[in-house]
JSON list of C-alpha atoms in Angstrom, two decimals:
[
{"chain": "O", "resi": 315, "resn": "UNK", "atom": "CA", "xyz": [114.32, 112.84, 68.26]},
{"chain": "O", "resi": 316, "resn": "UNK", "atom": "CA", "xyz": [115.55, 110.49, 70.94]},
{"chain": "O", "resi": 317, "resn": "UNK", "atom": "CA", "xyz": [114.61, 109.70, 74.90]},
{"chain": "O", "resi": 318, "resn": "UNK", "atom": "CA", "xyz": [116.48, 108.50, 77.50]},
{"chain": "O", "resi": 319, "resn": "UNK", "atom": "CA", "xyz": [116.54, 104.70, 75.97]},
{"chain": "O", "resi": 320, "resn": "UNK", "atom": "CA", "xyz": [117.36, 105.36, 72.97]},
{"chain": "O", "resi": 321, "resn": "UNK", "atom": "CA", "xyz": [115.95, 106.27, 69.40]},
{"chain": "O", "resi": 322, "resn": "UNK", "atom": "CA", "xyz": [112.07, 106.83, 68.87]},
{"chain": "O", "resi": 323, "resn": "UNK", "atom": "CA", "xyz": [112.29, 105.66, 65.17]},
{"chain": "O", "resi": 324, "resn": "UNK", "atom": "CA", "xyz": [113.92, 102.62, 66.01]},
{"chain": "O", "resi": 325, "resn": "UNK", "atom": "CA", "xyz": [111.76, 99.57, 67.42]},
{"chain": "O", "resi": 326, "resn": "UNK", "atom": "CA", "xyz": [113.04, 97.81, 70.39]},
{"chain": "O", "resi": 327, "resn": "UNK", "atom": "CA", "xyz": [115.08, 94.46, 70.44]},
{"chain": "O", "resi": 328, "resn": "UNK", "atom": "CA", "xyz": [111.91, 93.33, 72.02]},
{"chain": "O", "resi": 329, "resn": "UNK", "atom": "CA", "xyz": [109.45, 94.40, 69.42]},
{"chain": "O", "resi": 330, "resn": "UNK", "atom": "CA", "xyz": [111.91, 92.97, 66.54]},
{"chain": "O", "resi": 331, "resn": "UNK", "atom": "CA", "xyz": [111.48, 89.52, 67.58]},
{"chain": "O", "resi": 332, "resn": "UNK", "atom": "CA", "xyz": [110.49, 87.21, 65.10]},
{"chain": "O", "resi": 333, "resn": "UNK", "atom": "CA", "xyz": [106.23, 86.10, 65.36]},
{"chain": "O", "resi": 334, "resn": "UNK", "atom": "CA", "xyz": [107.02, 82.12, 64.27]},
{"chain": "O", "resi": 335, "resn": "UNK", "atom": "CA", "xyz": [108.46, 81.63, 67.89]},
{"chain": "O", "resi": 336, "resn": "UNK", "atom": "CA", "xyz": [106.31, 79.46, 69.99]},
{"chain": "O", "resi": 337, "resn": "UNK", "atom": "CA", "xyz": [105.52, 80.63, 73.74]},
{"chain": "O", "resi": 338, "resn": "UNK", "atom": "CA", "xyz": [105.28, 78.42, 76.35]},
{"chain": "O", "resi": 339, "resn": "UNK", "atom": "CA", "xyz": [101.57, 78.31, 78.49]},
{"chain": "O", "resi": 340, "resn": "UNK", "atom": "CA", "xyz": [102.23, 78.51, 82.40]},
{"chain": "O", "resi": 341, "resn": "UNK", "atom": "CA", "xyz": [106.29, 79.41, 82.31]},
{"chain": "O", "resi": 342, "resn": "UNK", "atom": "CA", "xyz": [107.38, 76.94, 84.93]},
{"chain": "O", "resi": 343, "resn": "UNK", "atom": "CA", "xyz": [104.05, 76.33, 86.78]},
{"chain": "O", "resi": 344, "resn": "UNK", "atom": "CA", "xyz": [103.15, 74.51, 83.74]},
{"chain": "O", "resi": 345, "resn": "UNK", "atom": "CA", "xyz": [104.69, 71.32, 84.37]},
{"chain": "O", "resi": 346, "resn": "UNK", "atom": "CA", "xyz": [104.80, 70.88, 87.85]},
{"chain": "O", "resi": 347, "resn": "UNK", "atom": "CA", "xyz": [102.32, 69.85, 90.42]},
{"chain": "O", "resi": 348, "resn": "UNK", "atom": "CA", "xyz": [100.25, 71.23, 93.76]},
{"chain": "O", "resi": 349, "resn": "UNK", "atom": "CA", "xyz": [103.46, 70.30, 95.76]},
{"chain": "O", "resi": 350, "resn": "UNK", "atom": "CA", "xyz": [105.93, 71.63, 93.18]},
{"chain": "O", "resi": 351, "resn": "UNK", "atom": "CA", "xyz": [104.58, 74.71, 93.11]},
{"chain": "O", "resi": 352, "resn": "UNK", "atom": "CA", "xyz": [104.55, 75.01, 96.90]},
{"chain": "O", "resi": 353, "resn": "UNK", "atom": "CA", "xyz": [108.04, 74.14, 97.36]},
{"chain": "O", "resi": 354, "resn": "UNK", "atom": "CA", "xyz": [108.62, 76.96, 94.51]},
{"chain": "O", "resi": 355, "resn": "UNK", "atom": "CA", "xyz": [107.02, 79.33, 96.09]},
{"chain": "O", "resi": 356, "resn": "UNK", "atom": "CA", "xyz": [108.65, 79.14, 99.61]},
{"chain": "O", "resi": 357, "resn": "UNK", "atom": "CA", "xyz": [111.98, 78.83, 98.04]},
{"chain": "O", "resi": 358, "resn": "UNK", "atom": "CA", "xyz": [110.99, 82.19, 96.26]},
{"chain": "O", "resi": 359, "resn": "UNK", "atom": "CA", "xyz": [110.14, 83.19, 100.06]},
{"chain": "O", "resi": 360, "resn": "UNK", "atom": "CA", "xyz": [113.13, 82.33, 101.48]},
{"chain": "O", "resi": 361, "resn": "UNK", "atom": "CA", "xyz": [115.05, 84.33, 98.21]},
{"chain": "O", "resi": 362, "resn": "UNK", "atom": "CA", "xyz": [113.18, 87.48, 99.59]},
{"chain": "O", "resi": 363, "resn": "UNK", "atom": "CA", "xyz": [113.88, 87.90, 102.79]},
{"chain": "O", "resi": 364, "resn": "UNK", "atom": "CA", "xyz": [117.54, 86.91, 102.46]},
{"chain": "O", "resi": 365, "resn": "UNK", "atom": "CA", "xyz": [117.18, 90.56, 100.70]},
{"chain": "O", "resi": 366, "resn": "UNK", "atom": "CA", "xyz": [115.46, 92.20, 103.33]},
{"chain": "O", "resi": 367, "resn": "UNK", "atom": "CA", "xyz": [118.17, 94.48, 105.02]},
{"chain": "O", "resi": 368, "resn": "UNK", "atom": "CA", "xyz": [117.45, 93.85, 108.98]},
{"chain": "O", "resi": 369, "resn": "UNK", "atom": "CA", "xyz": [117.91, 96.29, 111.79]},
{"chain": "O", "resi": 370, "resn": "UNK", "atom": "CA", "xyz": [120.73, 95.92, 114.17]},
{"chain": "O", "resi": 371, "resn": "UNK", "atom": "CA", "xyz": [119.47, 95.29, 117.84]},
{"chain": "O", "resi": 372, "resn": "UNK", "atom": "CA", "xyz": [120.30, 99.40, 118.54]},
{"chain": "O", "resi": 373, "resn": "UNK", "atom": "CA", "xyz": [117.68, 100.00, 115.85]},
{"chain": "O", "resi": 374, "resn": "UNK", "atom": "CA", "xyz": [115.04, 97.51, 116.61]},
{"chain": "O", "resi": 375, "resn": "UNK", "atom": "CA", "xyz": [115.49, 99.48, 120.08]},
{"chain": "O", "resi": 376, "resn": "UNK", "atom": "CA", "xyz": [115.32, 102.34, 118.70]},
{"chain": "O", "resi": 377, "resn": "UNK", "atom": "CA", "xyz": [111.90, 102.14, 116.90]},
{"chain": "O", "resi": 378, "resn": "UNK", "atom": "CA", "xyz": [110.43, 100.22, 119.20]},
{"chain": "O", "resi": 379, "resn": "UNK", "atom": "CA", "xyz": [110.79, 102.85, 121.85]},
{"chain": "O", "resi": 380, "resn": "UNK", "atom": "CA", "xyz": [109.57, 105.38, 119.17]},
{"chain": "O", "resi": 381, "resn": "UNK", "atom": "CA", "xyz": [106.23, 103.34, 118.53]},
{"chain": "O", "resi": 382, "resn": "UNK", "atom": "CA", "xyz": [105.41, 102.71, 122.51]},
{"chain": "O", "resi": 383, "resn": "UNK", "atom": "CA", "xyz": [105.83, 106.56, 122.95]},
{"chain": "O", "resi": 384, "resn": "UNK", "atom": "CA", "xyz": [103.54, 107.17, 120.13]},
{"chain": "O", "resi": 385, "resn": "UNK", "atom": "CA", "xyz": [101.22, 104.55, 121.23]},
{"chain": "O", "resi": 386, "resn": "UNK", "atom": "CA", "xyz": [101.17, 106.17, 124.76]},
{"chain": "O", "resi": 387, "resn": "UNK", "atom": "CA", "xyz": [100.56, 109.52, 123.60]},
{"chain": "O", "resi": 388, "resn": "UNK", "atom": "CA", "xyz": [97.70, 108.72, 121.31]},
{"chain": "O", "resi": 389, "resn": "UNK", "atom": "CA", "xyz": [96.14, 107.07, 123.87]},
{"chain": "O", "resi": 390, "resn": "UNK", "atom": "CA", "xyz": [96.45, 110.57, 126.60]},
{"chain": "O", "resi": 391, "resn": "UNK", "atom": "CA", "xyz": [94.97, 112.20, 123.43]},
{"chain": "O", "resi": 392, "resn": "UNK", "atom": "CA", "xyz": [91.77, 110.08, 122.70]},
{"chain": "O", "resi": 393, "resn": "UNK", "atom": "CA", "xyz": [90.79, 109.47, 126.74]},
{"chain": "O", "resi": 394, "resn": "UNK", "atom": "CA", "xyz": [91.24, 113.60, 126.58]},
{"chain": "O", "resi": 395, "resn": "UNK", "atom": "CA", "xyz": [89.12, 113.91, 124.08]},
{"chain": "O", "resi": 396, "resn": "UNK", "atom": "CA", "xyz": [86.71, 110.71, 125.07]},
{"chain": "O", "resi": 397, "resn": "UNK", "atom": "CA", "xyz": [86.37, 112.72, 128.51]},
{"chain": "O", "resi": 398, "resn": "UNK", "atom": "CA", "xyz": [86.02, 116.09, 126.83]},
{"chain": "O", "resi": 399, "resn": "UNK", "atom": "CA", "xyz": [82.88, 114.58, 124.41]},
{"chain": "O", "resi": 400, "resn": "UNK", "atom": "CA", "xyz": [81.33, 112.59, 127.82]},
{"chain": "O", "resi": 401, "resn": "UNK", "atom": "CA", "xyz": [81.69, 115.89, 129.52]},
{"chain": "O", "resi": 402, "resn": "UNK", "atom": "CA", "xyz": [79.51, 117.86, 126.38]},
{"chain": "O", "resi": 403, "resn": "UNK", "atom": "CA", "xyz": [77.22, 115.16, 126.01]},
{"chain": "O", "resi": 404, "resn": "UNK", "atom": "CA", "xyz": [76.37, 115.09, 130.32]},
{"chain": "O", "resi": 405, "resn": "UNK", "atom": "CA", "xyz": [76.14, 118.96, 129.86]},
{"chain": "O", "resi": 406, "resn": "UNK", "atom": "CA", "xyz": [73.72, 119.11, 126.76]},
{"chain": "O", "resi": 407, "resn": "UNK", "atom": "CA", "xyz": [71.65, 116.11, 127.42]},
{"chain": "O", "resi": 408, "resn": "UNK", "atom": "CA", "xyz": [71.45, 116.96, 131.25]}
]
């Protein structure tokens, strides 16, 4: 019976490797310092959002129109409804 990897009865490369092998503690955190690891970890920031796939200006435009419209209208609908409660509330408790 096989899946989509490969064969059930056969182990992994992974799982074959040999036990006498000696891990290292802390991968490469281990050896450096407070201001090694800081410099790591904004050069691993800078590796990310060289990924990040930006908008064009026509976009950014674009959405930000879309989120002030929705912003508008969601504030009409809650001072509608804030009046409509204030209105019930005047009529009930007099």
């Amino acid at each position: 019976m096989t899946d989509a990897v490969g064969s059930i009865d056969k182990p992994d490369a992974e799982d074959e490797a040999p036990e006498s092998k000696k891990t290292r503690k802390g991968g490469k955190r281990g050896k450096k310092g407070p201001l090694g690891r800081l410099a790591l970890f904004y050069r691993q920031i800078v590796a990310e959002l060289r990924k990040v796939v930006w908008p064009t200006r026509n976009q950014l435009t674009t959405y930000t129109s879309v989120v002030i419209a929705f912003v508008v209208v969601m504030i009409g609908l809650v001072t509608v409804i804030d009046f409509g409660f204030a209105r019930v509330i005047k009529y009930v408790f007099g």
